[in-house]
Short mmCIF file of C-alpha atoms in Angstrom, two decimals:
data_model
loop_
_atom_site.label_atom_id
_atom_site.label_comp_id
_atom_site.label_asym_id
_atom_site.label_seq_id
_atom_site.Cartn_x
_atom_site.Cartn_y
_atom_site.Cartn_z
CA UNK A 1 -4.98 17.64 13.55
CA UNK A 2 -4.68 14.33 13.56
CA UNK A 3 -4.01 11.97 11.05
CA UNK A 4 -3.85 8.27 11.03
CA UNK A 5 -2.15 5.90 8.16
CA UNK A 6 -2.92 2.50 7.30
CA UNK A 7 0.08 1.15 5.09
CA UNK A 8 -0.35 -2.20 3.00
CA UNK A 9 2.32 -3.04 0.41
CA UNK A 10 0.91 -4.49 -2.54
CA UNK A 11 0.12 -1.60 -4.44
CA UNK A 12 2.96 0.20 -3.93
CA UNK A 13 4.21 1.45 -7.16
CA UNK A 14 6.70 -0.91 -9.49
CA UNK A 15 5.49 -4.25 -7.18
CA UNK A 16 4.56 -7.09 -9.64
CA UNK A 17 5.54 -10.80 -7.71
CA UNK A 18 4.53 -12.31 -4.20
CA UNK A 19 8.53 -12.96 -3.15
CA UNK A 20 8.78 -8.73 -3.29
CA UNK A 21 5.84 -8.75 -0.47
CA UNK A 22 7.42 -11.59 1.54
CA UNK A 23 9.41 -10.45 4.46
CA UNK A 24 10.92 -14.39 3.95
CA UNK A 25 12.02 -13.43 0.80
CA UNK A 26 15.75 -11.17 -0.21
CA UNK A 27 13.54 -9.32 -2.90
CA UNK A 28 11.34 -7.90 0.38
CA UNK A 29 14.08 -5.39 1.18
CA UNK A 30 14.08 -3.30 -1.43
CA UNK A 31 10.02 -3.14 -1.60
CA UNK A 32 9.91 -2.53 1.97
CA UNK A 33 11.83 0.56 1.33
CA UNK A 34 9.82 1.58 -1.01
CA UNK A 35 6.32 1.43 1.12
CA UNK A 36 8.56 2.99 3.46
CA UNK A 37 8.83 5.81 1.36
CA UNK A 38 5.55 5.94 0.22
CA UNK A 39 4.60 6.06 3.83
CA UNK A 40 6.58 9.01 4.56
CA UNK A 41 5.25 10.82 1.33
CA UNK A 42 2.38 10.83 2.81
CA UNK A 43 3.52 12.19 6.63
CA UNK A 44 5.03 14.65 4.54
CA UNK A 45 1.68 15.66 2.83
CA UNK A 46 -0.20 15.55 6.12
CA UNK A 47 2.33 17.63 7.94
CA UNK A 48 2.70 20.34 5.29
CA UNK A 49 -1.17 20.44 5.59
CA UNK A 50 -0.97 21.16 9.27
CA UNK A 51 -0.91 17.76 11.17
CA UNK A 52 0.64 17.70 14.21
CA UNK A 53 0.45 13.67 14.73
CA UNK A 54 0.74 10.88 12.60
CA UNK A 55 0.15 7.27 14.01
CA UNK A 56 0.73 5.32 11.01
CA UNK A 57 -0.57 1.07 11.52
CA UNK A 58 2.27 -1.36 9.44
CA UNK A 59 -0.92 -3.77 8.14
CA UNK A 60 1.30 -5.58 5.72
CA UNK A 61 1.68 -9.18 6.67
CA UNK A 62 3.95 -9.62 10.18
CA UNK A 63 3.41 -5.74 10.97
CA UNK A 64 6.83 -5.17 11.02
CA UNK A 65 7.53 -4.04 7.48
CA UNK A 66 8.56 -0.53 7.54
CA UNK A 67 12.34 0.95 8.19
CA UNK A 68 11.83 2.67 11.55
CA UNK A 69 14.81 4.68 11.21
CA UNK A 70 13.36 6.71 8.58
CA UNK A 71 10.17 7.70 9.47
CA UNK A 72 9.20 10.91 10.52
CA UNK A 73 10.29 12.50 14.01
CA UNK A 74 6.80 13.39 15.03
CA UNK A 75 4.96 10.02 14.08
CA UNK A 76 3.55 6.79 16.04
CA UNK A 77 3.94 3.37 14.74
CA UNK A 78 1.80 0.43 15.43
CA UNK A 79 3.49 -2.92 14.73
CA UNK A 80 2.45 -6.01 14.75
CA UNK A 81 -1.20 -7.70 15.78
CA UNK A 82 -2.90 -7.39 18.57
CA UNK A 83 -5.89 -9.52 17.90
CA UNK A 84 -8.23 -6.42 17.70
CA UNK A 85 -11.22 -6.39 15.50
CA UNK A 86 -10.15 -3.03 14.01
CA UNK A 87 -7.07 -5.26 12.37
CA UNK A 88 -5.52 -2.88 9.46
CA UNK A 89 -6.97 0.12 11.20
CA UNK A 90 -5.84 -0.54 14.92
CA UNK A 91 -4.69 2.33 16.63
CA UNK A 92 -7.58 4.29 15.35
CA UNK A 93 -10.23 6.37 17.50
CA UNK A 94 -12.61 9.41 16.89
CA UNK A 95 -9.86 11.76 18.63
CA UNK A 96 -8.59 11.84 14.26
CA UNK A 97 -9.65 13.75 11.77
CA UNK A 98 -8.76 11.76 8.63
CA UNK A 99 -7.97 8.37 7.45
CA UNK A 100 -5.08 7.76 4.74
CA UNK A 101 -4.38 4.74 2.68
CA UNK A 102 -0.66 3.94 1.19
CA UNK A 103 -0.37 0.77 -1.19
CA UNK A 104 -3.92 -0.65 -1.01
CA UNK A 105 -4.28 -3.06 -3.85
CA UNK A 106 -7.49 -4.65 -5.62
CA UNK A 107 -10.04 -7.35 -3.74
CA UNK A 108 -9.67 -10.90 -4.24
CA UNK A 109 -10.97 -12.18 -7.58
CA UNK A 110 -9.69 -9.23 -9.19
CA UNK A 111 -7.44 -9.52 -12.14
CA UNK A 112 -6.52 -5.64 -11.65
CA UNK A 113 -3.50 -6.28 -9.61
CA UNK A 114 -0.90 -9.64 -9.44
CA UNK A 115 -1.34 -9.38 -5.58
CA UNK A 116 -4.95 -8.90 -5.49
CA UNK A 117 -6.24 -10.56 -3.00
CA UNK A 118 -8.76 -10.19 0.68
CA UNK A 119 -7.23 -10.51 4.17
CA UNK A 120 -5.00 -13.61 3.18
CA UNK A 121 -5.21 -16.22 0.16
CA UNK A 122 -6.97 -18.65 1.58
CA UNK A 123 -10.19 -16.43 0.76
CA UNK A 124 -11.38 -16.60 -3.03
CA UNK A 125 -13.84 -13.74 -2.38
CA UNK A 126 -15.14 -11.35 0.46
CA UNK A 127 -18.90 -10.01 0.26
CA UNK A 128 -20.36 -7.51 1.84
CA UNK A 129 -23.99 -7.05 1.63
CA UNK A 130 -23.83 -8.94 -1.85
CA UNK A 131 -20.94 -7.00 -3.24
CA UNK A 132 -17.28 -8.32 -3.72
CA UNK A 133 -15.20 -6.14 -0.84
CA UNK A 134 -11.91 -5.14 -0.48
CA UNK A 135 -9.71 -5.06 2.69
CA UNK A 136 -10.14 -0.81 1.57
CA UNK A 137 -14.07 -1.65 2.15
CA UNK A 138 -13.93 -2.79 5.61
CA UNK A 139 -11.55 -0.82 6.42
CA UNK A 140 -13.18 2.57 5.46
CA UNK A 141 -16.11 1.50 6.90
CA UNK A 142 -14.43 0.56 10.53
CA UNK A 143 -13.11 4.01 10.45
CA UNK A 144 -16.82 5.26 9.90
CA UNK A 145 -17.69 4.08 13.00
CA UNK A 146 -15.31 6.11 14.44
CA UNK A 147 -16.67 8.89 12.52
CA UNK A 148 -13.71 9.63 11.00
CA UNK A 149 -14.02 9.99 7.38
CA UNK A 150 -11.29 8.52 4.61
CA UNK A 151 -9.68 11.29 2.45
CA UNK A 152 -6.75 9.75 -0.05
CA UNK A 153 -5.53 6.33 -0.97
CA UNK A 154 -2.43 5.24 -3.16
CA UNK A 155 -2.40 1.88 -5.15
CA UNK A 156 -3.44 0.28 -7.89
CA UNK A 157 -6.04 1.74 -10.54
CA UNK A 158 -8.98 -0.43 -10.03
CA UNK A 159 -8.67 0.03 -5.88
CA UNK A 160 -8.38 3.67 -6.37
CA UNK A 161 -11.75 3.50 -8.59
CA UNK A 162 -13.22 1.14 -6.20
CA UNK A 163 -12.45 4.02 -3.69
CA UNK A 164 -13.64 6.81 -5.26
CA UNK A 165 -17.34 4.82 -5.81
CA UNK A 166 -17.56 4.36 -1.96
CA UNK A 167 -16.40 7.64 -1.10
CA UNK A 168 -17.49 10.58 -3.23
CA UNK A 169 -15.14 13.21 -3.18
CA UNK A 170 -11.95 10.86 -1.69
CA UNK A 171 -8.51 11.56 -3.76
CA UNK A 172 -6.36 8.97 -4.90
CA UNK A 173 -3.17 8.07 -6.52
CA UNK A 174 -2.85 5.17 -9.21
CA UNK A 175 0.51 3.65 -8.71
CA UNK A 176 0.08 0.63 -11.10
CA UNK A 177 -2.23 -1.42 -13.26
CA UNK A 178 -2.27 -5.08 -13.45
CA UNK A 179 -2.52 -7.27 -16.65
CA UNK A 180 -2.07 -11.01 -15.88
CA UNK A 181 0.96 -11.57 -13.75
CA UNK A 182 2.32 -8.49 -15.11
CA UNK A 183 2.18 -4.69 -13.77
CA UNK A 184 2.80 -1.53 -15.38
CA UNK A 185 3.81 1.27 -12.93
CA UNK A 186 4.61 4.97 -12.40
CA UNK A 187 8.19 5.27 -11.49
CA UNK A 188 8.21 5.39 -7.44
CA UNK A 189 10.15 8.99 -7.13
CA UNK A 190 7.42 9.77 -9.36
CA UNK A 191 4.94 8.34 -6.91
CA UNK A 192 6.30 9.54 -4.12
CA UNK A 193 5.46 13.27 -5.06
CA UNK A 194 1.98 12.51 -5.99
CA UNK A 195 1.18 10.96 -2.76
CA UNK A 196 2.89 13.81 -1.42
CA UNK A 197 0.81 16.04 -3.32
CA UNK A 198 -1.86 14.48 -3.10
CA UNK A 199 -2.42 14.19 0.77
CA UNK A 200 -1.31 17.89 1.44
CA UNK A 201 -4.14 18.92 -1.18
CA UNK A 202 -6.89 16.22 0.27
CA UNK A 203 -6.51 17.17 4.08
CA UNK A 204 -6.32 21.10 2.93
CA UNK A 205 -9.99 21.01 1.73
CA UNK A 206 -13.33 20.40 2.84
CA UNK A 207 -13.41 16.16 3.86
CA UNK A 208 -16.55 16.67 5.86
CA UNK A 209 -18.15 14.77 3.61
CA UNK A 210 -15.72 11.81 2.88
CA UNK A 211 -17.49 8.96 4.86
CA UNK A 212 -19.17 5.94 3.21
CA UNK A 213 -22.76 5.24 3.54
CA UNK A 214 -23.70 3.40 6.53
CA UNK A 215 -26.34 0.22 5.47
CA UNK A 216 -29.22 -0.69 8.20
CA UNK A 217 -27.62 -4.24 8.60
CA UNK A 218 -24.36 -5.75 6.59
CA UNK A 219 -23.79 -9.40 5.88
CA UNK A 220 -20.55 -10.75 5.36
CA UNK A 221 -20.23 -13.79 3.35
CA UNK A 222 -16.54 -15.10 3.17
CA UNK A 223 -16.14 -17.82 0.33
CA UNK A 224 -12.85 -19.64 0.65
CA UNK A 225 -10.23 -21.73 -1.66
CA UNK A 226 -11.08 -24.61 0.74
CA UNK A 227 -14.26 -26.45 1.92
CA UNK A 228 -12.69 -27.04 5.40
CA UNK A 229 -11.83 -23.61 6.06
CA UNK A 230 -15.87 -22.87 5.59
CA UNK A 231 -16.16 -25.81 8.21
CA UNK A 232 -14.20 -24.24 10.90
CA UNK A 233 -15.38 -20.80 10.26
CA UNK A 234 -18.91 -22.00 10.77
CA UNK A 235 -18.54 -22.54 14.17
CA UNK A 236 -18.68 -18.92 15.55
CA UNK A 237 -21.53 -18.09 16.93
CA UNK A 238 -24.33 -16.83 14.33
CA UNK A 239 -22.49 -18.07 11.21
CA UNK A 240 -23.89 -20.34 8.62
CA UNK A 241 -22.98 -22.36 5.66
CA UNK A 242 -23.70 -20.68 2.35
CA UNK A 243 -22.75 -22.93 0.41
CA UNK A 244 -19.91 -26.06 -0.27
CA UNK A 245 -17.12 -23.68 0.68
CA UNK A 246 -18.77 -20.43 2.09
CA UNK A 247 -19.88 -19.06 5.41
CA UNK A 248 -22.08 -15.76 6.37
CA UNK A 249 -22.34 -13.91 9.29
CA UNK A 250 -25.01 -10.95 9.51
CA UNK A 251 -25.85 -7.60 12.58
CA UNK A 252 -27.02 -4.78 12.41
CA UNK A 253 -23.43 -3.37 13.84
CA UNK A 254 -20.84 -3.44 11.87
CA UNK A 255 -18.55 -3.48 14.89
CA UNK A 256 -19.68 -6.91 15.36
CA UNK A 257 -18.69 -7.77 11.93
CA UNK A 258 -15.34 -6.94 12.27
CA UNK A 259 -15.17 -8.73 15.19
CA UNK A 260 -16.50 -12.04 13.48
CA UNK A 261 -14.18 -11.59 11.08
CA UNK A 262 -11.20 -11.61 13.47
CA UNK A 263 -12.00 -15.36 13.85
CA UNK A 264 -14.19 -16.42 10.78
CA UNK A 265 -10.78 -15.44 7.84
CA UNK A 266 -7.69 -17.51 10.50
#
């Protein structure tokens, strides 16, 4: 069996400011550790389940945030960017059986999480067929296309809900809430051992079932902090304004709005 990880930082558990994501920034050590141990929660839960590869995707910022030297001996890391349209999820293919999430954190315009945001902050909002998405949204639906279905996610309460709407029956782990610029947050030993936990139990049942609904056609509309960010993004081919600061792309393949988006959010 194998398993593939897609590891984001900002809902790890006890993370609160921006300088504790920033690799720029001395606070980054210590929360780098910490999705580093998340991460390996989580090969730990997959392996005791009967895994027998983890590739695990850094999709935090630079792609080079986790410790190396303490991961797993029978893992695969992806680092850094390679300009695919699969992005957070690169790495991925329908040779896997299950998609995990570590550290996921709300959608931009969300006052769930400090760090909520889509893709990067130059993006106020991120639609998807009308609905405000979350990197979690295209995400589990790139790995649909795969058919690979997405069984557990860790981070903060309203992604995990957000989650469990778009796939029935997916498990999750609430590391933190967000109120203002503050966070309140399980201890991370604490959620260590319910990601743990909480993968082993996911990929021991039935996750047959754990894929989101597919739509006839999708739409992406990408609304930005900045009017001439909408400019340039209007020049790929098939965009359009939608309105002073917003662009929208629309096919029937979803493949081809991933790829859009690999130059439409820069």
């Amino acid at each position: 069996m194998k398993v593939f990880i897609s590891a984001d930082i900002e809902g790890t558990a006890g993370i609160v400011h921006w300088d504790e994501a920033e690799r720029t920034h001395a606070d980054w050590n210590e929360f780098r550790a910490l999705m580093t141990a998340e991460v390996v929660a989580a090969c730990d839960g997959a392996r005791a389940a009967g895994a027998t590869e983890v590739v695990i995707k850094d999709a935090h910022d630079s792609g080079r945030n986790l410790i190396l030297d303490r991961l797993p001996d029978y893992v695969r890391i992806v680092r850094g960017w390679s300009g695919h349209p699969d992005a957070m999820m690169f790495g991925l293919d329908a040779g896997f059986a299950a998609a995990i999430y570590t550290g996921y954190h709300s959608k931009a315009g969300s006052e769930a999480n400090p760090l909520a945001h889509t893709s990067n902050l130059r993006i106020s909002r991120l639609l998807l067929n009308g609905e405000v998405a979350s990197e979690f949204t295209v995400n589990a639906l790139c790995a649909a296309g795969y058919g690979v279905p997405s069984v557990f996610l860790s981070g903060d309460a309203a992604m995990c809900a957000e989650a469990g709407a778009m796939v029935p029956g997916m498990s999750t782990v609430e590391t933190l809430e967000g109120k203002g610029r503050a966070s309140t947050s399980i201890s991370p030993a604490w959620s260590r051992r319910l990601i743990r936990e909480g993968v082993a139990s996911a990929l021991s049942a039935d996750f047959s079932q754990t894929l989101p609904d597919r739509a006839e056609r999708y739409e992406v509309v990408i609304e930005f902090n900045n009017p001439t960010d909408a400019y340039r993004a209007g020049w790929y081919p098939g965009a359009r304004a939608h309105g002073p600061r917003a662009v929208a792309f629309a096919n029937a393949d979803f493949a081809e709005i991933l790829r859009a988006l690999v130059f439409m959010k820069v």
